[in-house]
Coordinates of C-alpha atoms and ligand atoms in Angstrom, one line a residue:
M184 CA -17.4 26.4 -0.8
S185 CA -15.0 29.2 0.2
K186 CA -12.2 28.8 2.7
T187 CA -14.0 30.9 5.4
D188 CA -17.1 28.9 5.0
K189 CA -15.1 25.7 5.7
S190 CA -13.2 27.0 8.6
C191 CA -16.3 28.3 10.3
E192 CA -18.4 25.2 9.7
T193 CA -18.0 23.0 12.7
G194 CA -19.4 19.6 13.6
R195 CA -18.3 18.0 10.3
A196 CA -15.3 16.4 11.8
S197 CA -15.2 12.6 11.5
N198 CA -12.1 12.0 13.8
F199 CA -10.3 13.7 16.6
L200 CA -7.7 15.3 14.3
E201 CA -10.4 16.9 12.2
Q202 CA -11.9 18.2 15.4
I203 CA -8.5 19.7 16.4
V204 CA -8.1 21.3 13.0
E205 CA -11.6 22.7 13.0
R206 CA -11.1 24.1 16.5
D207 CA -7.8 25.7 15.5
L208 CA -9.3 27.3 12.4
A209 CA -12.3 28.5 14.3
E210 CA -10.2 30.0 17.0
G211 CA -8.0 31.8 14.5
R212 CA -4.9 29.9 15.6
V213 CA -3.8 28.9 12.2
P214 CA -1.5 31.5 10.3
G215 CA -3.3 32.6 7.2
N216 CA -6.1 30.2 8.1
K217 CA -4.3 27.6 6.1
I218 CA -3.3 24.4 7.7
V219 CA 0.0 22.8 6.6
T220 CA 0.6 19.1 7.1
R221 CA 3.4 16.9 5.9
F222 CA 4.1 13.2 5.0
P223 CA 7.7 12.5 6.1
P224 CA 8.9 9.0 4.8
E225 CA 12.4 7.8 5.4
P226 CA 13.6 6.7 2.0
N227 CA 14.8 3.3 3.1
G228 CA 12.1 1.2 1.5
F229 CA 8.9 1.3 -0.5
L230 CA 5.7 2.6 1.0
H231 CA 3.3 0.1 2.5
V232 CA -0.4 0.0 3.3
G233 CA 0.2 1.6 6.7
H234 CA 2.0 4.5 5.1
A235 CA -0.9 4.8 2.7
T236 CA -3.3 5.5 5.5
S237 CA -0.9 8.1 6.8
I238 CA -0.8 9.7 3.4
C239 CA -4.5 9.7 3.1
L240 CA -4.7 11.3 6.6
N241 CA -2.2 14.1 6.0
F242 CA -3.0 14.9 2.4
G243 CA -6.7 14.3 3.2
L244 CA -6.7 16.9 5.9
A245 CA -5.0 19.4 3.7
E246 CA -7.6 18.7 0.9
R247 CA -10.5 18.9 3.2
Y248 CA -9.5 22.1 4.9
E249 CA -8.0 23.7 1.9
G250 CA -4.5 23.7 3.3
E251 CA -1.3 22.2 2.0
C252 CA 0.6 19.0 2.5
N253 CA 4.4 18.6 2.0
L254 CA 6.2 15.5 0.9
R255 CA 9.4 15.5 2.8
F256 CA 12.0 12.9 2.8
D257 CA 13.3 12.3 6.3
D258 CA 16.8 11.6 5.1
T259 CA 18.8 12.4 8.2
N260 CA 20.2 8.9 8.3
P261 CA 22.9 8.7 5.5
E262 CA 22.8 4.9 5.3
K263 CA 20.1 2.7 3.8
E264 CA 18.7 5.5 1.9
E265 CA 18.5 5.2 -1.9
Q266 CA 17.3 7.0 -4.9
V267 CA 15.1 4.1 -6.0
Y268 CA 13.1 4.5 -2.9
I269 CA 12.8 8.3 -3.4
D270 CA 11.5 7.7 -6.9
A271 CA 9.1 5.0 -5.8
I272 CA 7.7 7.0 -3.0
R273 CA 7.0 10.0 -5.2
E274 CA 5.3 7.8 -7.7
D275 CA 3.2 6.1 -5.1
V276 CA 1.9 9.3 -3.6
E277 CA 1.0 10.7 -7.0
W278 CA -0.7 7.5 -8.0
L279 CA -2.8 7.6 -4.8
G280 CA -4.0 10.9 -6.2
F281 CA -2.4 13.4 -4.0
K282 CA -0.4 16.5 -4.9
W283 CA 2.2 17.9 -2.5
A284 CA 2.8 21.6 -2.1
G285 CA 5.7 22.9 -4.1
N286 CA 8.8 20.8 -4.6
V287 CA 9.6 17.6 -2.9
R288 CA 11.5 18.5 0.3
F289 CA 14.5 16.9 1.9
A290 CA 15.4 17.1 5.6
S291 CA 19.0 17.1 4.4
S292 CA 18.5 20.4 2.7
Y293 CA 18.2 21.9 6.2
F294 CA 21.5 20.5 7.5
D295 CA 23.2 23.9 7.5
Q296 CA 20.4 25.4 9.5
F297 CA 20.4 22.4 12.0
Y298 CA 24.1 22.9 12.4
E299 CA 23.6 26.6 13.1
W300 CA 20.9 25.7 15.7
A301 CA 23.3 23.2 17.3
L302 CA 25.8 26.0 17.7
H303 CA 23.0 28.2 19.1
L304 CA 22.3 25.6 21.8
I305 CA 26.0 25.3 22.7
R306 CA 26.3 29.1 23.0
E307 CA 23.3 29.2 25.2
G308 CA 24.9 26.5 27.4
K309 CA 22.2 24.0 26.4
A310 CA 24.3 21.5 24.5
Y311 CA 27.6 19.7 25.1
V312 CA 29.9 17.3 23.4
D313 CA 30.0 14.0 25.2
H314 CA 32.9 11.5 24.8
Q315 CA 31.4 8.6 26.6
D316 CA 31.1 5.4 24.6
A317 CA 27.5 4.2 23.8
E318 CA 27.6 1.6 26.5
T319 CA 28.7 3.9 29.3
M320 CA 26.3 6.6 28.1
R321 CA 23.4 4.2 28.4
E322 CA 24.5 3.2 31.8
N323 CA 24.9 6.8 33.0
R324 CA 21.5 7.8 31.6
G325 CA 19.8 5.5 34.2
N326 CA 16.4 4.1 33.6
F327 CA 12.9 4.4 34.9
N328 CA 13.9 3.6 38.4
K329 CA 17.4 5.1 38.4
P330 CA 18.2 8.8 37.8
G331 CA 20.9 9.7 35.3
V332 CA 24.5 10.4 36.4
E333 CA 26.2 13.6 35.5
T334 CA 29.6 13.2 33.9
A335 CA 32.6 15.5 33.4
D336 CA 31.8 16.6 29.8
R337 CA 28.4 18.0 31.0
G338 CA 30.2 20.6 33.0
K339 CA 32.5 21.9 30.3
S340 CA 32.4 25.6 29.2
V341 CA 30.7 26.9 26.1
E342 CA 34.1 27.7 24.6
E343 CA 35.3 24.1 25.1
N344 CA 32.2 22.7 23.6
L345 CA 32.4 25.0 20.5
V346 CA 35.9 23.7 19.9
E347 CA 34.9 20.1 20.5
F348 CA 31.9 20.3 18.2
E349 CA 34.0 21.9 15.5
K350 CA 36.4 18.9 15.8
M351 CA 33.4 16.6 15.4
R352 CA 32.4 18.4 12.3
A353 CA 35.9 18.5 10.9
G354 CA 36.2 14.7 11.2
D355 CA 38.8 14.7 13.9
Y356 CA 37.0 12.0 15.9
E357 CA 36.1 8.5 14.8
E358 CA 32.5 7.3 14.9
G359 CA 31.3 6.7 18.4
K360 CA 34.0 8.8 20.0
A361 CA 31.9 11.9 20.5
C362 CA 28.4 13.1 20.1
L363 CA 26.5 16.3 20.8
R364 CA 23.8 16.2 23.5
A365 CA 21.2 18.6 24.7
K366 CA 21.6 19.6 28.3
I367 CA 18.1 19.1 29.6
D368 CA 17.4 17.0 32.6
L369 CA 19.2 13.8 33.6
Q370 CA 16.5 13.2 36.3
S371 CA 13.5 13.5 34.0
S372 CA 10.9 10.7 34.3
N373 CA 10.8 11.0 30.5
M374 CA 13.9 9.2 29.2
N375 CA 13.8 11.3 26.0
M376 CA 14.5 14.4 28.1
R377 CA 17.7 12.9 29.7
D378 CA 20.1 14.8 27.5
P379 CA 19.2 13.4 24.1
V380 CA 21.7 13.1 21.4
L381 CA 21.6 15.8 18.8
Y382 CA 24.4 14.9 16.5
R383 CA 26.3 11.7 15.8
I384 CA 29.5 11.1 13.8
R385 CA 28.8 9.0 10.7
K386 CA 31.6 8.9 8.2
V387 CA 29.3 8.0 5.4
A388 CA 28.4 9.9 2.3
H389 CA 24.8 11.0 1.9
H390 CA 22.8 10.7 -1.2
Q391 CA 21.9 14.3 -1.2
T392 CA 24.8 16.1 0.5
G393 CA 27.6 13.8 -0.6
D394 CA 30.8 14.1 1.5
K395 CA 29.9 17.5 3.0
W396 CA 29.0 16.2 6.4
C397 CA 30.4 13.5 8.7
I398 CA 28.1 14.5 11.5
Y399 CA 24.3 13.9 11.2
P400 CA 21.4 15.2 13.3
S401 CA 19.2 12.7 15.2
Y402 CA 15.6 12.3 14.3
D403 CA 14.6 14.2 17.4
F404 CA 16.8 17.2 16.7
A405 CA 15.6 17.3 13.1
H406 CA 11.9 16.6 12.9
G407 CA 10.3 19.5 14.7
Q408 CA 12.7 21.9 13.2
E409 CA 11.9 20.6 9.7
D410 CA 8.3 21.2 10.5
A411 CA 9.0 24.7 11.8
I412 CA 11.1 25.6 8.7
E413 CA 8.3 24.5 6.4
G414 CA 5.5 26.2 8.4
V415 CA 3.8 23.0 9.2
T416 CA 0.9 23.7 11.5
H417 CA -0.2 20.2 12.4
S418 CA 2.6 17.6 12.6
I419 CA 0.9 14.2 12.8
C420 CA 2.9 11.1 13.7
T421 CA 2.3 7.7 15.1
L422 CA 1.8 7.0 18.8
E423 CA 5.4 5.8 19.5
F424 CA 6.4 9.5 19.3
Q425 CA 4.1 10.6 22.0
D426 CA 6.9 10.5 24.6
H427 CA 9.0 12.5 22.3
R428 CA 6.6 15.4 22.2
P429 CA 8.0 17.2 25.2
L430 CA 11.4 17.1 23.5
Y431 CA 9.8 18.2 20.2
E432 CA 8.5 21.2 22.1
W433 CA 11.7 21.8 24.0
F434 CA 13.6 22.4 20.8
L435 CA 11.0 24.8 19.4
E436 CA 11.0 26.6 22.7
N437 CA 14.8 26.9 22.8
L438 CA 15.6 27.7 19.2
P439 CA 14.9 30.8 17.1
V440 CA 12.5 28.8 14.8
P441 CA 10.3 30.7 12.4
T442 CA 7.0 29.0 13.2
R443 CA 5.5 26.9 16.0
P444 CA 4.1 23.6 14.8
T445 CA 2.3 21.2 17.1
Q446 CA 2.7 17.5 17.2
Y447 CA -0.3 15.1 17.4
E448 CA -0.2 11.4 17.5
F449 CA -2.5 8.7 16.1
A450 CA -2.4 4.9 16.2
R451 CA -0.5 3.0 13.5
T452 CA -2.6 1.0 11.1
N453 CA -1.9 -2.6 11.7
L454 CA -3.3 -5.3 9.5
N455 CA -3.5 -9.0 10.1
Y456 CA -2.0 -11.5 7.6
V457 CA 0.8 -9.1 6.5
V458 CA 4.1 -7.8 7.7
T459 CA 4.6 -4.0 7.3
S460 CA 8.0 -3.5 8.8
K461 CA 10.3 -2.2 6.1
R462 CA 13.1 -4.4 7.4
K463 CA 10.9 -7.5 7.0
L464 CA 9.6 -6.5 3.6
K465 CA 13.2 -5.9 2.5
R466 CA 14.1 -9.4 3.7
L467 CA 11.4 -10.8 1.4
V468 CA 12.9 -8.9 -1.5
D469 CA 16.6 -9.6 -0.7
E470 CA 16.0 -13.3 -0.2
K471 CA 14.1 -13.3 -3.4
L472 CA 11.0 -14.8 -1.8
V473 CA 9.0 -12.3 -3.9
S474 CA 9.8 -10.8 -7.3
G475 CA 10.5 -7.4 -5.8
W476 CA 9.1 -4.6 -3.7
D477 CA 6.2 -4.4 -6.2
D478 CA 5.4 -8.1 -6.3
P479 CA 1.6 -8.3 -6.4
R480 CA 1.5 -10.1 -3.1
M481 CA 3.4 -7.4 -1.2
P482 CA 1.5 -5.0 1.0
T483 CA 3.4 -2.2 -0.6
V484 CA 1.5 0.5 -2.5
S485 CA 3.3 -0.5 -5.7
G486 CA 2.6 -4.2 -5.0
M487 CA -1.1 -3.5 -4.5
R488 CA -1.1 -1.4 -7.6
R489 CA 0.4 -4.2 -9.6
R490 CA -2.1 -6.6 -8.1
G491 CA -4.9 -4.4 -9.4
Y492 CA -5.9 -2.3 -6.4
T493 CA -7.1 1.1 -7.4
P494 CA -6.2 4.4 -5.7
G495 CA -9.9 4.7 -4.8
S496 CA -9.9 1.4 -3.0
I497 CA -6.9 2.2 -0.9
R498 CA -8.4 5.6 0.0
K499 CA -11.6 3.9 0.9
F500 CA -9.7 1.4 3.0
A501 CA -8.0 4.3 4.9
E502 CA -11.4 5.8 5.5
M503 CA -12.8 2.5 6.7
V504 CA -10.0 1.9 9.3
G505 CA -10.3 5.5 10.4
I506 CA -8.1 7.4 12.8
S507 CA -7.8 6.3 16.3
R508 CA -5.7 7.0 19.4
T509 CA -5.5 3.4 20.5
D510 CA -3.7 0.5 18.7
G511 CA -5.8 -2.1 17.0
I512 CA -5.5 -4.6 14.2
A513 CA -7.6 -4.2 11.1
D514 CA -8.8 -7.3 9.3
F515 CA -7.1 -7.9 5.9
S516 CA -10.6 -8.7 4.5
M517 CA -11.5 -5.0 4.9
L518 CA -8.8 -4.1 2.4
E519 CA -10.1 -6.9 0.1
H520 CA -13.6 -5.7 0.6
A521 CA -12.6 -2.2 -0.5
I522 CA -11.2 -3.4 -3.8
R523 CA -13.9 -6.0 -4.5
D524 CA -16.5 -3.3 -4.0
D525 CA -14.7 -0.8 -6.2
L526 CA -14.2 -3.3 -9.0
N527 CA -17.7 -4.6 -8.7
T528 CA -18.9 -1.1 -9.5
N529 CA -16.2 0.0 -11.9
A530 CA -14.6 -3.0 -13.7
G531 CA -15.8 -4.1 -17.0
R532 CA -17.0 -7.7 -17.4
A533 CA -15.3 -10.2 -19.6
M534 CA -15.1 -13.9 -20.1
A535 CA -12.1 -16.2 -19.5
V536 CA -12.1 -20.0 -19.5
L537 CA -9.4 -21.4 -17.3
N538 CA -9.9 -25.1 -17.8
P539 CA -11.2 -25.3 -21.4
L540 CA -13.5 -28.0 -22.7
K541 CA -14.2 -27.8 -26.4
V542 CA -17.8 -27.5 -27.4
V543 CA -18.8 -28.0 -31.1
I544 CA -22.1 -26.3 -32.1
T545 CA -23.3 -28.8 -34.6
N546 CA -26.0 -26.6 -36.2
L547 CA -23.7 -23.7 -36.9
P548 CA -21.7 -24.0 -40.1
E549 CA -18.0 -23.9 -40.0
G550 CA -16.6 -20.5 -40.7
E551 CA -19.8 -18.7 -39.6
T552 CA -19.4 -16.0 -37.0
Q553 CA -22.4 -14.4 -35.3
N554 CA -21.6 -11.3 -33.3
M555 CA -23.3 -11.1 -30.0
M556 CA -23.2 -7.8 -28.2
A557 CA -22.9 -7.7 -24.4
P558 CA -22.7 -4.8 -22.0
V559 CA -19.3 -4.0 -20.6
H560 CA -21.1 -3.6 -17.2
P561 CA -24.6 -4.9 -16.4
N562 CA -25.6 -1.8 -14.5
R563 CA -23.6 0.8 -16.3
P564 CA -24.8 1.2 -19.9
E565 CA -22.6 4.3 -20.2
L566 CA -19.6 2.0 -20.4
G567 CA -20.8 0.7 -23.7
E568 CA -20.8 -2.8 -25.2
R569 CA -18.4 -5.4 -26.3
S570 CA -18.7 -7.9 -29.1
L571 CA -18.6 -11.6 -28.4
P572 CA -18.1 -13.7 -31.6
F573 CA -20.2 -16.9 -31.5
T574 CA -18.6 -19.6 -33.6
R575 CA -19.0 -23.4 -34.2
E576 CA -16.2 -24.2 -31.8
L577 CA -16.2 -22.7 -28.3
Y578 CA -14.7 -23.3 -25.0
I579 CA -16.5 -23.7 -21.7
D580 CA -15.0 -24.6 -18.3
R581 CA -14.6 -28.3 -17.7
A582 CA -16.3 -27.9 -14.3
D583 CA -19.4 -26.6 -16.1
F584 CA -20.2 -29.9 -17.7
N585 CA -21.1 -33.2 -16.0
E586 CA -22.3 -36.2 -17.9
D587 CA -24.6 -37.2 -15.0
N588 CA -28.0 -35.9 -15.7
T589 CA -29.5 -37.3 -12.5
L590 CA -27.8 -34.4 -10.6
S591 CA -30.4 -32.2 -9.1
R592 CA -31.1 -28.9 -10.8
K593 CA -30.7 -27.1 -7.5
K594 CA -27.2 -28.4 -6.8
F595 CA -25.7 -28.4 -10.3
K596 CA -26.8 -25.3 -12.2
R597 CA -24.6 -26.2 -15.1
L598 CA -24.7 -28.4 -18.2
V599 CA -25.5 -32.1 -18.0
S600 CA -26.0 -34.7 -20.8
E601 CA -29.0 -33.9 -23.0
E602 CA -30.1 -30.8 -21.1
Y603 CA -30.0 -27.1 -21.8
I604 CA -27.7 -24.3 -20.5
R605 CA -27.5 -20.6 -21.4
L606 CA -24.3 -19.2 -22.7
R607 CA -23.8 -15.8 -21.1
G608 CA -24.8 -13.1 -23.6
A609 CA -25.6 -15.7 -26.3
Y610 CA -27.8 -18.6 -27.1
V611 CA -29.3 -21.4 -25.0
I612 CA -27.6 -24.6 -26.2
K613 CA -28.5 -28.3 -25.8
H614 CA -26.1 -31.1 -25.1
E615 CA -26.2 -33.8 -27.7
E616 CA -23.1 -36.0 -27.6
T617 CA -19.9 -36.5 -25.5
I618 CA -16.7 -37.4 -27.3
K619 CA -14.2 -39.3 -25.2
G620 CA -10.5 -40.2 -25.7
E621 CA -8.9 -43.6 -25.4
S622 CA -8.7 -43.6 -21.6
G623 CA -12.3 -42.4 -21.2
E624 CA -11.6 -38.7 -20.6
I625 CA -14.0 -36.2 -22.1
V626 CA -12.3 -34.4 -25.0
E627 CA -15.2 -32.6 -26.5
I628 CA -18.9 -32.2 -26.3
R629 CA -21.4 -31.5 -29.1
C630 CA -24.3 -29.2 -28.7
S631 CA -26.9 -27.4 -30.8
Y632 CA -28.0 -23.9 -30.3
V633 CA -31.7 -23.0 -29.9
P634 CA -32.4 -20.2 -32.4
G635 CA -34.1 -17.1 -31.2
T636 CA -32.9 -17.4 -27.6
V637 CA -30.3 -14.5 -27.6
G638 CA -31.7 -12.1 -25.0
E639 CA -35.0 -13.9 -25.2
N640 CA -36.8 -16.4 -23.1
P641 CA -36.5 -19.9 -24.5
P642 CA -39.5 -21.6 -26.0
E643 CA -41.8 -24.0 -24.0
G644 CA -40.0 -27.1 -22.9
V645 CA -36.5 -25.6 -23.1
R646 CA -35.3 -25.2 -19.5
P647 CA -31.7 -24.1 -19.2
R648 CA -30.2 -25.1 -15.8
G649 CA -28.2 -21.9 -15.5
V650 CA -25.9 -19.5 -17.2
I651 CA -22.2 -20.3 -17.9
H652 CA -19.4 -18.4 -19.5
W653 CA -17.7 -19.3 -22.8
V654 CA -15.2 -18.1 -25.3
S655 CA -15.0 -18.6 -29.1
A656 CA -12.2 -21.1 -29.9
E657 CA -11.7 -19.3 -33.2
H658 CA -11.5 -15.7 -32.0
G659 CA -10.5 -16.1 -28.3
K660 CA -6.9 -15.5 -27.2
K661 CA -4.6 -17.5 -25.0
A662 CA -3.6 -15.5 -22.0
E663 CA -1.3 -16.0 -19.1
L664 CA -3.1 -15.8 -15.7
R665 CA -1.1 -15.2 -12.6
I666 CA -3.1 -16.4 -9.7
Y667 CA -2.2 -14.7 -6.4
D668 CA -3.3 -15.3 -2.9
R669 CA -2.3 -13.9 0.5
L670 CA 1.4 -14.1 1.1
F671 CA 1.0 -15.4 4.6
N672 CA -1.4 -18.0 5.9
H673 CA -1.1 -16.9 9.5
E674 CA -3.0 -14.1 11.1
A675 CA 0.0 -12.6 12.9
P676 CA 3.0 -13.7 10.9
D677 CA 5.5 -11.7 12.8
R678 CA 4.0 -11.6 16.3
G679 CA 5.0 -15.1 17.5
D680 CA 8.4 -16.6 18.4
E681 CA 8.9 -18.2 15.0
D682 CA 10.6 -16.5 12.1
F683 CA 7.8 -14.8 10.1
L684 CA 9.0 -16.5 6.9
T685 CA 7.8 -19.9 8.3
H686 CA 4.3 -18.5 7.8
M687 CA 4.5 -17.9 4.1
N688 CA 1.6 -19.3 2.2
P689 CA 3.0 -21.9 -0.3
E690 CA 0.0 -21.4 -2.4
S691 CA 0.3 -17.7 -2.8
F692 CA 1.3 -17.7 -6.5
K693 CA 0.8 -19.9 -9.5
V694 CA 0.7 -19.4 -13.2
T695 CA -1.9 -20.8 -15.5
E696 CA -3.4 -20.2 -18.9
A697 CA -6.8 -19.3 -20.0
W698 CA -8.8 -18.6 -23.2
V699 CA -10.0 -15.1 -23.0
E700 CA -12.6 -13.3 -25.1
P701 CA -11.1 -11.3 -28.0
S702 CA -12.1 -7.9 -26.6
L703 CA -9.4 -8.3 -23.9
V704 CA -6.7 -7.9 -26.5
N705 CA -7.5 -4.2 -26.2
A706 CA -7.0 -4.1 -22.5
E707 CA -4.7 -1.4 -21.3
P708 CA -2.0 -2.4 -18.8
E709 CA -3.5 -1.8 -15.3
Q710 CA -7.1 -2.1 -16.5
G711 CA -9.2 -4.2 -14.2
F712 CA -11.9 -6.7 -15.2
Q713 CA -14.3 -9.0 -13.6
F714 CA -13.8 -12.3 -15.4
E715 CA -17.3 -13.6 -15.0
R716 CA -17.7 -16.3 -12.3
E717 CA -13.9 -16.4 -11.9
G718 CA -12.7 -13.3 -10.1
Y719 CA -11.3 -9.8 -10.6
F720 CA -8.2 -9.6 -12.8
V721 CA -6.0 -6.8 -13.9
A722 CA -3.8 -6.6 -17.1
D723 CA -0.3 -6.7 -15.8
R724 CA 1.3 -3.2 -15.6
Y725 CA 4.5 -4.4 -17.2
D726 CA 4.1 -7.7 -19.0
H727 CA 0.7 -7.4 -20.6
S728 CA 0.5 -6.8 -24.4
A729 CA -2.0 -7.5 -27.2
E730 CA 0.4 -10.2 -28.5
K731 CA 0.9 -11.8 -25.1
P732 CA -2.0 -10.9 -22.7
V733 CA -1.1 -11.3 -19.0
F734 CA -3.6 -10.9 -16.2
N735 CA -3.1 -10.9 -12.5
L736 CA -5.8 -12.1 -10.1
T737 CA -6.6 -9.1 -7.9
I738 CA -9.2 -10.8 -5.7
G739 CA -11.7 -13.6 -5.9
L740 CA -15.4 -12.8 -6.2
K741 CA -16.0 -14.0 -2.6
D742 CA -14.0 -14.0 0.6
T743 CA -12.7 -17.5 0.8
W744 CA -10.5 -16.7 3.9
A745 CA -13.5 -15.8 6.0
A746 CA -14.9 -19.3 5.4
K747 CA -11.5 -20.9 6.2
A748 CA -11.3 -19.0 9.5
Ligands
ATP124 P1 8.4 1.1 9.2 O1 8.2 0.7 10.6 O2 7.5 0.3 8.3 O3 9.8 1.1 8.7 P2 8.4 3.9 9.6 O4 7.5 4.6 10.6 O5 9.9 3.7 10.1 O6 7.8 2.6 9.1 P3 8.7 6.1 7.9 O7 9.2 6.2 6.5 O8 9.4 6.8 8.9 O9 8.5 4.6 8.2 O10 7.1 6.6 7.9 C1 6.7 7.7 7.3 C2 5.4 8.1 7.9 O11 4.4 7.1 7.9 C3 5.6 8.4 9.4 O12 4.9 9.6 9.7 C4 5.0 7.2 10.1 O13 4.5 7.6 11.3 C5 3.9 6.8 9.1 N1 3.6 5.4 9.2 C6 4.5 4.4 9.1 N2 3.9 3.2 9.3 C7 2.6 3.4 9.5 C8 1.4 2.6 9.8 N3 1.5 1.3 9.9 N4 0.2 3.3 10.0 C9 0.2 4.6 9.9 N5 1.2 5.4 9.7 C10 2.4 4.8 9.5
MG125 MG1 10.3 6.2 10.9

């Protein structure tokens, strides 16, 4: 479809922002008919699931309407910002499957321009250097019921202000002793318009600009101008910036900016059972309550990645929560549903036995291996087959055998004494004998296989109770399984009076071992599988190898939390 087809085609919009874009394109209001959006993270933490929805929104709009989306680091704040975050954010955006236009951008690369524009406002009599301390300034700014009070600095001349601002820039003032403010309206009912701060003194080096500056622009003085410099057409942010929009527009109105972006707001994505504030996520990391920002239990993009979420599942989740203008809380199970659904369709099947019970097949000679072939995926023959060696000694799960053969067939669809069960992808076997240890515990069971039952119905009188999974003891491999669950066991961990850490789920992580089928030795790091009857697992991104297989539980086969709630 060509660009003009797209821009003319209306009525496809699935949310209010798409409607706005379609309207703007249809009315010829977009320069070059090409929308430009941006995703502007502050590099002070890793991206989380909320950011992911914003990424999907901004890059998604650009994709859908054949525009462009910039990745811009909003690094106006010299502290807290680190290169590791920059690298992680770039990696996350790419992994999600998006491409930014041109190079990565940095707000800090526009500092010279912002400085020029600050001078411009001073020369126009629209900005002044204020020497009030923070406390007094807050007091004099008034509040919703009280108009602001004008102070002496507000009346100073352009010349005086130019001198004062130069002193700020030169480092003549200590932090907090002066700031540059816009001269707008101290009586405005919108507090953001009561002479907002444009520049503050921060005697801190910046990761991009080094020691060049000791004054830094405020978010408000930077954001709209960054958009204007980059030719952003639709600047989409979260609702808390709605009251900043008049200010965003005031700057564009009063500065010689090259283009005129428009700000639109949408509601943040909130999820129950998680915290998404970067400050709180950082606390989990700093206090070593998780293994790092990419701990598989973290709601960060890199954590979800390591947990086994796919880019497709996260994009799907973003689509499911949609775009709204009112705040709401999405259920965590939606995210889990998205990954379960994706893996059900795309993940190969494999067998892993977590609590092994040895089975000896008495009518198969020692040393004999019969190769069973099983599909990688039951509904997707194009994914090929895998080989399952069937040998005299096998493992099944302990929970799949019960001595008591009076158990009803309906309730216990597994193996009982002297009855039949089908081994997935292999023979029907019959229980013959149970071997016990000194204290009466079952150490091994002996069974015989029924010839001719691979992929065939069993003969008359042979009625397997069900199908269970198994692994050859001879060819199977030992693997480490990392069993994860939700990090918090409270629906709203950070919305009550208690510290959110009190709501951490003590059962969110345990390590266990399993016997896995030999084909899993070839698993690539980050490859996902359904371990039959156990859950969806992923080969760990960093620790998995053929010599030492390590799999992380991504998600169980069923939603156990819904049942609990
Ligand atoms: P946090 O509160 O987690 O620190 P932030 O808004 O300060 O988040 P930024 O790095 O400034 O983090 O966010 C980059 C972009 O992502 C912004 O445009 C912001 O509006 C958006 N964003 C952040 N959190 C969410 C969320 N929960 N849902 C949707 N968009 C979000
Ligand atoms: Mg922010």
